[in-house]
mmCIF file of C-alpha atoms and ligand atoms in Angstrom:
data_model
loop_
_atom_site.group_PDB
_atom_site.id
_atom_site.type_symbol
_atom_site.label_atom_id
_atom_site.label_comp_id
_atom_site.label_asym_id
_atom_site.label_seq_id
_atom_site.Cartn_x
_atom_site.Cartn_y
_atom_site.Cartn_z
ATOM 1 C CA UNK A 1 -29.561 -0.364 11.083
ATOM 2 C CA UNK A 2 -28.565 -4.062 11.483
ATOM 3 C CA UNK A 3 -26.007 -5.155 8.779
ATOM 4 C CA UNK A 4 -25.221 -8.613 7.641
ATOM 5 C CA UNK A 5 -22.709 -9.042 10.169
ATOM 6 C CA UNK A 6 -24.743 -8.023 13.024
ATOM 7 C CA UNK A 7 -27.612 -10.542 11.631
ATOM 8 C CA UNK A 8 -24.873 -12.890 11.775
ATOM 9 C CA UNK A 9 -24.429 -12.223 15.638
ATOM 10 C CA UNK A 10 -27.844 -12.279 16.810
ATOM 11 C CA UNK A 11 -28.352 -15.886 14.952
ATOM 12 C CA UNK A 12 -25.346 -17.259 16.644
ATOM 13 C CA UNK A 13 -26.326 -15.527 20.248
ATOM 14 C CA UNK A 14 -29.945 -17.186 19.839
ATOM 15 C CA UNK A 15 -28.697 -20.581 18.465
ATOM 16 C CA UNK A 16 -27.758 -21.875 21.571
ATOM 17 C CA UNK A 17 -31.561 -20.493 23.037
ATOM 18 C CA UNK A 18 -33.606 -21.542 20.295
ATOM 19 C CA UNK A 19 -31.953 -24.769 18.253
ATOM 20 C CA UNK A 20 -32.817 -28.039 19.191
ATOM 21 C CA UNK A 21 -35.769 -26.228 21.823
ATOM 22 C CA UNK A 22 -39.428 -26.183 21.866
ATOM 23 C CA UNK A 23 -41.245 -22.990 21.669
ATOM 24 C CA UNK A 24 -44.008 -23.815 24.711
ATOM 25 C CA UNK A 25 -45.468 -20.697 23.855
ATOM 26 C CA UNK A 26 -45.416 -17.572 21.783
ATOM 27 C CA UNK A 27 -46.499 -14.325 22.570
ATOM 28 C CA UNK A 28 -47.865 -12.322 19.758
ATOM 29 C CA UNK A 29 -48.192 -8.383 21.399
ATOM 30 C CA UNK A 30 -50.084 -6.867 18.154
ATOM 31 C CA UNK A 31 -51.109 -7.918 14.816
ATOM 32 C CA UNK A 32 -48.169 -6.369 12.641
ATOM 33 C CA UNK A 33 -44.668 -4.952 12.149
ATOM 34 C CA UNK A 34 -43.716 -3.388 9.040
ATOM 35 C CA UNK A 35 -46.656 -5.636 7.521
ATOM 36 C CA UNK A 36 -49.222 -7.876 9.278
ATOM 37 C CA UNK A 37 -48.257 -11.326 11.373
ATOM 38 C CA UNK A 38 -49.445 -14.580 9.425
ATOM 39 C CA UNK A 39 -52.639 -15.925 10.434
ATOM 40 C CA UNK A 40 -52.467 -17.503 14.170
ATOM 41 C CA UNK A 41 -48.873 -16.689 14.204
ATOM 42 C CA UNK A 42 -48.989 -17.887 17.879
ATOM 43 C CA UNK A 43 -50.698 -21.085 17.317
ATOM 44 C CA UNK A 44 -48.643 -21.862 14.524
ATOM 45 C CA UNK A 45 -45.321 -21.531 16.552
ATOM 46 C CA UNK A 46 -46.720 -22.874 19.643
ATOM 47 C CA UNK A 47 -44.972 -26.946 20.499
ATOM 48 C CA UNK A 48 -43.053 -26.216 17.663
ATOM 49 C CA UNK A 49 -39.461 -27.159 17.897
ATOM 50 C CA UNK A 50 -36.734 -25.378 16.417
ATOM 51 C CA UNK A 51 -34.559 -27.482 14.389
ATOM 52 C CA UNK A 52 -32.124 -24.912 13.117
ATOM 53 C CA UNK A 53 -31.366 -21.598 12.874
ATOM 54 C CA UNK A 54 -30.066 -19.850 9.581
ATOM 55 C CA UNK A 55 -29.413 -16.667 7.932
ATOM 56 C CA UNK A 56 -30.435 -15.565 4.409
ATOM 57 C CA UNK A 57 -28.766 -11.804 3.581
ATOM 58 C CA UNK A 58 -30.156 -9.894 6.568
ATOM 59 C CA UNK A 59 -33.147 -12.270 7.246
ATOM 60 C CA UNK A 60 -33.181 -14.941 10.160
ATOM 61 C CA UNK A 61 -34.777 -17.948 9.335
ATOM 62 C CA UNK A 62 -36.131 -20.912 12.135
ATOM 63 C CA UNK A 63 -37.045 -24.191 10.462
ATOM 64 C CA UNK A 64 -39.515 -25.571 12.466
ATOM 65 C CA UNK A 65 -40.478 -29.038 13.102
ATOM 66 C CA UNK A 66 -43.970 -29.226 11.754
ATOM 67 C CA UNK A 67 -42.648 -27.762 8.624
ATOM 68 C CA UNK A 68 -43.007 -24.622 8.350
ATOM 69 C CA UNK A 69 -39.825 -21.488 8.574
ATOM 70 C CA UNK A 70 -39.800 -18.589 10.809
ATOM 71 C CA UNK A 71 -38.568 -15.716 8.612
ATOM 72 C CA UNK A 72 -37.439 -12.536 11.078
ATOM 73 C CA UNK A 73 -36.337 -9.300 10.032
ATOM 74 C CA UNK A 74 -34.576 -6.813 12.745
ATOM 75 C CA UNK A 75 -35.546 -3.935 10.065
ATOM 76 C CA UNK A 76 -34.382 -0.217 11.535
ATOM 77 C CA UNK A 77 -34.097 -0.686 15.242
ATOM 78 C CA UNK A 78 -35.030 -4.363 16.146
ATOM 79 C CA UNK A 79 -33.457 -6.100 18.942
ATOM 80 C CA UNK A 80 -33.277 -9.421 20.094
ATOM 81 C CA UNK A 81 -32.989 -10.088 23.874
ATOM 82 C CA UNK A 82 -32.157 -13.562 25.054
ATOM 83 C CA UNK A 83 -33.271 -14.429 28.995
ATOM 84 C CA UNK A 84 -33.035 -17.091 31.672
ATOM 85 C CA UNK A 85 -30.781 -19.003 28.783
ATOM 86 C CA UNK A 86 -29.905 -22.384 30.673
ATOM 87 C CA UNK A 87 -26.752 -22.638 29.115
ATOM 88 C CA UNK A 88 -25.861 -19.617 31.666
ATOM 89 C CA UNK A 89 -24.048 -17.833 28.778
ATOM 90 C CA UNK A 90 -26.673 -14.865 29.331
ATOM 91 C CA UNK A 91 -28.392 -12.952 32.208
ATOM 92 C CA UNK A 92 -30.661 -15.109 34.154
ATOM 93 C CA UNK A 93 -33.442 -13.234 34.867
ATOM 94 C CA UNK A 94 -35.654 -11.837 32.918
ATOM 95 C CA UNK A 95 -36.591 -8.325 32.459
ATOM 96 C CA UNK A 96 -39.603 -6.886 33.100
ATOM 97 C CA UNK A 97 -41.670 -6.615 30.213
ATOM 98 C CA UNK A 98 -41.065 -3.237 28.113
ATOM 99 C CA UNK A 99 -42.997 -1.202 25.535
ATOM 100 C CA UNK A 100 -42.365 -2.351 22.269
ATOM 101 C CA UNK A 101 -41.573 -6.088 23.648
ATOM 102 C CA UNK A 102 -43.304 -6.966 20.025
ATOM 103 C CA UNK A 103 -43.234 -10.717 19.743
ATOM 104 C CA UNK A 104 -42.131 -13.004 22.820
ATOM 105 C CA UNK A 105 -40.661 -16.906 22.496
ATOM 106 C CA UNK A 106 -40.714 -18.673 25.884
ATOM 107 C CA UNK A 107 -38.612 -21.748 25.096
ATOM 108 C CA UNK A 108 -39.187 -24.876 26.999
ATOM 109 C CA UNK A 109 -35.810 -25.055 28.050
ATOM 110 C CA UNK A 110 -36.219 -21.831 30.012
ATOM 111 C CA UNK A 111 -34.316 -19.282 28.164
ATOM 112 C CA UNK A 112 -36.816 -16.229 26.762
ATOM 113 C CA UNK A 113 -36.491 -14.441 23.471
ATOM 114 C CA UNK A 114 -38.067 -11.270 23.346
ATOM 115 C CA UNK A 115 -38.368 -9.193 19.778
ATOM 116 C CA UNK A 116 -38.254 -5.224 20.433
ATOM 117 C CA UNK A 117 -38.886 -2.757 17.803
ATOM 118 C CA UNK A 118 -40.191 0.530 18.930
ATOM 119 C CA UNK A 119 -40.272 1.810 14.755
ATOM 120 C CA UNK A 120 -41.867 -1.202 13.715
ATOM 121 C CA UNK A 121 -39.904 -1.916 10.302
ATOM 122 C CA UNK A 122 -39.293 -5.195 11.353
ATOM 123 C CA UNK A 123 -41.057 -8.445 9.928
ATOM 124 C CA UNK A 124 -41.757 -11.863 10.971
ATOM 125 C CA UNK A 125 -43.829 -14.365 8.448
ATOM 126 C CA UNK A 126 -44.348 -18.099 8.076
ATOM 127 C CA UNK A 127 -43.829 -20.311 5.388
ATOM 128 C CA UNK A 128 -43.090 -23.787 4.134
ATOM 129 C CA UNK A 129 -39.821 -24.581 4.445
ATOM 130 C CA UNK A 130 -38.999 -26.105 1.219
ATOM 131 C CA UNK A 131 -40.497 -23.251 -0.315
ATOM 132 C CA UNK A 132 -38.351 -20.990 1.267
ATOM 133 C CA UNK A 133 -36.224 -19.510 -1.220
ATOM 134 C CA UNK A 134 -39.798 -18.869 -3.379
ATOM 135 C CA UNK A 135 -40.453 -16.249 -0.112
ATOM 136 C CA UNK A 136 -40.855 -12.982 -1.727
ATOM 137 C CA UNK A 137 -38.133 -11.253 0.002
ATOM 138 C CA UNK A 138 -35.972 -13.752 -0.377
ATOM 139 C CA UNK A 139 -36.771 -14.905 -4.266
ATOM 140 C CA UNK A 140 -35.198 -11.658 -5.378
ATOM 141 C CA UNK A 141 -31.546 -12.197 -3.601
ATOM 142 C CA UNK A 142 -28.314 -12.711 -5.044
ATOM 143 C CA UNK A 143 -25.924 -14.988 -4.287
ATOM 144 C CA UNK A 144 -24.896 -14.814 -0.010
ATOM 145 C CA UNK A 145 -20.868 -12.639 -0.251
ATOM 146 C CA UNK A 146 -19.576 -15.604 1.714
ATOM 147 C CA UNK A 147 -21.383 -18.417 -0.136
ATOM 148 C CA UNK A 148 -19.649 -20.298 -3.149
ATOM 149 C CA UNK A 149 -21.873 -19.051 -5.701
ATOM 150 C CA UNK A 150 -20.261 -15.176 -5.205
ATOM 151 C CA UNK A 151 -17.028 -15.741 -6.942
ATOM 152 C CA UNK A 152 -15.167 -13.174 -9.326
ATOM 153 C CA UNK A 153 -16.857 -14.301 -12.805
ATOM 154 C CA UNK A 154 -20.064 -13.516 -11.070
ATOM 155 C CA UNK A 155 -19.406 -10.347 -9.906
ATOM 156 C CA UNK A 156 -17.357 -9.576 -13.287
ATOM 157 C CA UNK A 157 -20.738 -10.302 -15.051
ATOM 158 C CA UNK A 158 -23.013 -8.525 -13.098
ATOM 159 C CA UNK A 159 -20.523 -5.149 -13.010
ATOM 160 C CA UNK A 160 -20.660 -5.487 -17.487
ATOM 161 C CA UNK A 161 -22.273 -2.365 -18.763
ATOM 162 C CA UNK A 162 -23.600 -1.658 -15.403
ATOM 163 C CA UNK A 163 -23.784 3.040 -15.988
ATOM 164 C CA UNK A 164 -25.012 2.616 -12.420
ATOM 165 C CA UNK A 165 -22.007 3.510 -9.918
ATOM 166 C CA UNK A 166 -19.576 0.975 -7.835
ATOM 167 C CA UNK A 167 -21.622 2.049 -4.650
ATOM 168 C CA UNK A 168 -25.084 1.419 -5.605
ATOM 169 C CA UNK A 169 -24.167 -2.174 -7.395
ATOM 170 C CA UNK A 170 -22.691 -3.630 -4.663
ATOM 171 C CA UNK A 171 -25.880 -2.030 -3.038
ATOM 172 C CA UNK A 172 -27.949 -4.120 -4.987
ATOM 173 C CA UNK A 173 -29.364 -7.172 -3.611
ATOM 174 C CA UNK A 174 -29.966 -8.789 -6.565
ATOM 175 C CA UNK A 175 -26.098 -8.612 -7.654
ATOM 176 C CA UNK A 176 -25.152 -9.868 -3.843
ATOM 177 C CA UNK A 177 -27.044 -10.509 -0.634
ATOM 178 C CA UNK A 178 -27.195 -8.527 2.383
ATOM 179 C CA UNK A 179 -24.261 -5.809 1.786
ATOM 180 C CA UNK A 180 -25.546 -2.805 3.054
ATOM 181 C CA UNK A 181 -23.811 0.967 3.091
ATOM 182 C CA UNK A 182 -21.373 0.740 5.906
ATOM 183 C CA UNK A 183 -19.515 -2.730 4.457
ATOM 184 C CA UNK A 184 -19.780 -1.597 0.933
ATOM 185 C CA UNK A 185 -18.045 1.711 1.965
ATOM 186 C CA UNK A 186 -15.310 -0.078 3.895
ATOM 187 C CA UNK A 187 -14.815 -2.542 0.626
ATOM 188 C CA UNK A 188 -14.821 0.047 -1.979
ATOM 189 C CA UNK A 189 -11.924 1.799 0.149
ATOM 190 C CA UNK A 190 -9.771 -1.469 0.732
ATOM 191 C CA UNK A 191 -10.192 -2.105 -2.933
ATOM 192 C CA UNK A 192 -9.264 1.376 -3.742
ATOM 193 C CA UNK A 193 -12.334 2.063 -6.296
ATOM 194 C CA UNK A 194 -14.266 5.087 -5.926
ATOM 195 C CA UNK A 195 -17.885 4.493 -5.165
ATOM 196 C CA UNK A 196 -18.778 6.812 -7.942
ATOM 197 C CA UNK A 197 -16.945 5.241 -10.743
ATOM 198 C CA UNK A 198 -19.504 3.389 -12.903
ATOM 199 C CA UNK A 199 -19.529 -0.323 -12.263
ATOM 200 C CA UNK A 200 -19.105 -0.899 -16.133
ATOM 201 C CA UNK A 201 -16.306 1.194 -16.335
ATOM 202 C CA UNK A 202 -14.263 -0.941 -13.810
ATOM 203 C CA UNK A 203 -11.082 -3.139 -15.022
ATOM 204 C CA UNK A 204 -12.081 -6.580 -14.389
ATOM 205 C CA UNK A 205 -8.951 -7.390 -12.888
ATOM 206 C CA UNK A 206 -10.278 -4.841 -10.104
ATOM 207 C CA UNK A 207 -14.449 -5.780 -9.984
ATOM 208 C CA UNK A 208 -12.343 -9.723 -9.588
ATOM 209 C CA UNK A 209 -10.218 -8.174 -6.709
ATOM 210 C CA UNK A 210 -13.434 -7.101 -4.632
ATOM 211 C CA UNK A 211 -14.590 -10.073 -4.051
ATOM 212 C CA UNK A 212 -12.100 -11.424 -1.218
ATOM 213 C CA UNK A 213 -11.922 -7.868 0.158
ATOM 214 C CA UNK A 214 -16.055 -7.725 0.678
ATOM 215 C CA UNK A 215 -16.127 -11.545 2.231
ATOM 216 C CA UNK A 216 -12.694 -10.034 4.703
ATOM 217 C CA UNK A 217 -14.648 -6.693 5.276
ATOM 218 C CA UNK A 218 -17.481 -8.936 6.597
ATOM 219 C CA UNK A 219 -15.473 -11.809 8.255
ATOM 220 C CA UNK A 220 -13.475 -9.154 10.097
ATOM 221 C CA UNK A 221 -17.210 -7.986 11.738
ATOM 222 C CA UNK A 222 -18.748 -11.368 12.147
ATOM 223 C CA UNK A 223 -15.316 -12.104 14.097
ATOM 224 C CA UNK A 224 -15.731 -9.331 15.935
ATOM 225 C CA UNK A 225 -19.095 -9.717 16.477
ATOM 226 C CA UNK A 226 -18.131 -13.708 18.090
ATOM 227 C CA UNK A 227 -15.951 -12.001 20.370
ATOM 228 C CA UNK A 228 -19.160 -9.558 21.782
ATOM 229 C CA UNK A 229 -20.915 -12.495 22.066
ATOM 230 C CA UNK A 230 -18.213 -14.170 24.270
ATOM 231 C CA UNK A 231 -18.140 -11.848 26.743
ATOM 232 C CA UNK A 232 -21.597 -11.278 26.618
ATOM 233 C CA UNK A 233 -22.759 -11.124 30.166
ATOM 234 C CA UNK A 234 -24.142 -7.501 28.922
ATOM 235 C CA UNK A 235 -25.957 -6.413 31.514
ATOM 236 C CA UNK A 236 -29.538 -6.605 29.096
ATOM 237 C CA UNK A 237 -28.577 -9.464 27.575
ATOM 238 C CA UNK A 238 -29.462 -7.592 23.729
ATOM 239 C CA UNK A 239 -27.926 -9.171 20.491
ATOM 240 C CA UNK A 240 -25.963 -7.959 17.969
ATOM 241 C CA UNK A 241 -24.672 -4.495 18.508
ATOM 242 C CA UNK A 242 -20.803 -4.691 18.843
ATOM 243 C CA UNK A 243 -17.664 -2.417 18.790
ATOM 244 C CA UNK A 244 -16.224 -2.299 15.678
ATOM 245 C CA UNK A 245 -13.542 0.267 13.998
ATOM 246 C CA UNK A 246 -14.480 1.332 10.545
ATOM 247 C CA UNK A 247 -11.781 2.470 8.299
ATOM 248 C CA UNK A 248 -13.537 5.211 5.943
ATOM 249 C CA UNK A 249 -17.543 4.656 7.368
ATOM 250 C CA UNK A 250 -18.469 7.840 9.769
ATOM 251 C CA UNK A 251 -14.872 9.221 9.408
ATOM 252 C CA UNK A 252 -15.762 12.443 7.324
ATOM 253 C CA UNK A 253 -13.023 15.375 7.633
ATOM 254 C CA UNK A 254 -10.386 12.511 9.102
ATOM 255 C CA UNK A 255 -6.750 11.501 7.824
ATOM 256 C CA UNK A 256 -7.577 8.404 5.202
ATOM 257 C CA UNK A 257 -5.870 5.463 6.669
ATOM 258 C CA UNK A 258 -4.156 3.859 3.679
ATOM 259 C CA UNK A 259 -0.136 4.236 4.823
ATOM 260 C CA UNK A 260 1.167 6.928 2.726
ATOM 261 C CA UNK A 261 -1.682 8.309 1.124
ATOM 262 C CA UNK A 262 -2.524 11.689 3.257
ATOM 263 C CA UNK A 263 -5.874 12.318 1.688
ATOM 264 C CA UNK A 264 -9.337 13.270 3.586
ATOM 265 C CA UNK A 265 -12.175 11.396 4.058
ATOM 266 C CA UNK A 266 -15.164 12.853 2.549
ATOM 267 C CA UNK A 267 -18.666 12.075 2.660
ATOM 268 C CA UNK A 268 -21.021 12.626 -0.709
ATOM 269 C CA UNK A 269 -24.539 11.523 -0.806
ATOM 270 C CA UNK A 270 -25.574 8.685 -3.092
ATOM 271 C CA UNK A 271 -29.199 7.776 -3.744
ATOM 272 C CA UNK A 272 -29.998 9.276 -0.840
ATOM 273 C CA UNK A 273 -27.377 7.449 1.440
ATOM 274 C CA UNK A 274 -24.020 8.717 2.467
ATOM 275 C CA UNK A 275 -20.988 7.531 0.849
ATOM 276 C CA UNK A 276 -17.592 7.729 3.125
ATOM 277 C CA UNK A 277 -14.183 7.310 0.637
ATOM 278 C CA UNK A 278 -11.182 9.262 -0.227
ATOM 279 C CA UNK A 279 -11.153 10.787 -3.270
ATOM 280 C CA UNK A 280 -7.253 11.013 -3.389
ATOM 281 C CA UNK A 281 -6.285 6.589 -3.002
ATOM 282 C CA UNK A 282 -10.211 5.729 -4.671
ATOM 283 C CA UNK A 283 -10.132 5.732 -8.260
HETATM 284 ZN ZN1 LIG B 301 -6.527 7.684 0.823
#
């Protein structure tokens, strides 16, 4: 599942695609995704032109020209495929159509997007742009981890006489935007706070110190998610899936990597999802 920093990617591998181009037409494949297209979803993105590309948590969002925002969501197993980009930092040809090729942008510059998503939890809707922020899904989202408005009183606040655990408020989208399980593992471990010690119970001192470790944690994958893109004469020309080493995430039954520590990773399950940590430098 695409986390914030692999959003991150796929808006800065289809910037150069999509901003500042027309869409000369869009192909709509079928009349939903995780919930239905807006009306004339084609029509409505048809001759519009893109005038900028941004993110909101995990949610990719086109301003259009005539006014209206293109809100996309990569859900489970989206993937965004850039073609015949002009710019030549892609492949040139494009593929043959494939199952599941969803929703299709043929810019007027030449370059192709194509939206695949063969379990369908992705999203795409329309609305006004300077009503944006009213959208539903993105009304109820806390302040962006590497925005200004996620600083340490905020964070201090929102962890006060929180019983719920470190794991699932930093999980909670309300508290900040777009942190998902893999980056809140890897911050709870370089902050050395178990994700199963309530939130309340936390010294602020400590809730202050996560967050510069949870804007590094996702820095260090955007960053290495820039340096995909760079050398991304991939073969398919597909956004946002990169190589990227995880310190605690997926390493059950491994040697923790804090120097000097010699604990084991372990994996517990929390609300449902799995929580990576060592129980022996995590307090
Ligand atoms: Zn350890």
């Amino acid at each position: 599942m695409p986390e914030l920093p692999e959003v991150e990617t796929v808006r800065r591998g289809l910037a150069p695609a999509m901003e500042g181009a027309v869409i000369a037409r869009a192909e709509v494949n079928r009349p939903d995704l995780r919930w239905p297209f807006p009306a004339r979803m084609a029509e409505r993105l048809t001759g519009q032109r893109v005038e900028r590309l941004r993110r909101r948590s995990k949610y990719i969002l086109a301003d259009l020209s005539g006014g209206e925002t293109l809100l996309i969501h990569l859900g489970m197993s989206g993937r965004m495929t850039v073609s015949g980009d002009p710019l030549g930092q892609f492949v040139h040809t494009h593929p043959a159509a494939q199952k599941h090729d969803h929703v299709v942008f043929h810019m007027d510059n030449g370059a192709r997007i194509t939206f695949n998503d063969p379990r369908r939890f992705g999203a795409m809707d329309l609305m006004p742009t300077a009503t944006a922020e009213d959208h539903k899904l993105l009304m109820v989202l806390g302040p962006e981890p590497l925005g200004n408005d996620f600083h340490e009183n905020h964070l201090i606040a929102a962890f006060k006489g929180k019983n719920t655990p470190a794991k699932s408020a930093l999980l909670d989208q309300g508290i900040v935007a777009g942190l998902g399980n893999i980056y809140v593992c890897e911050a709870l471990f370089r902050a050395g706070v178990s994700p199963r010690r309530k939130a309340g119970h936390i010294a602020a001192v400590r809730v202050a110190a996560l967050v510069p470790i949870i804007r590094q944690v996702l820095t260090e994958a955007i960053e290495a998610g820039g340096s995909s893109l760079k050398d991304f004469r991939q073969a398919d020309g597909e956004l946002g899936y990169f190589q990227h080493s995880f310190d605690v995430y997926g390493r059950e039954g491994e040697p923790c990597r804090r120097p000097g520590c010699g604990g084991t990773v372990q994996r517990i399950t929390q609300s449902g999802r799995s929580s990576f940590y060592c129980a022996q430098c995590q307090r």
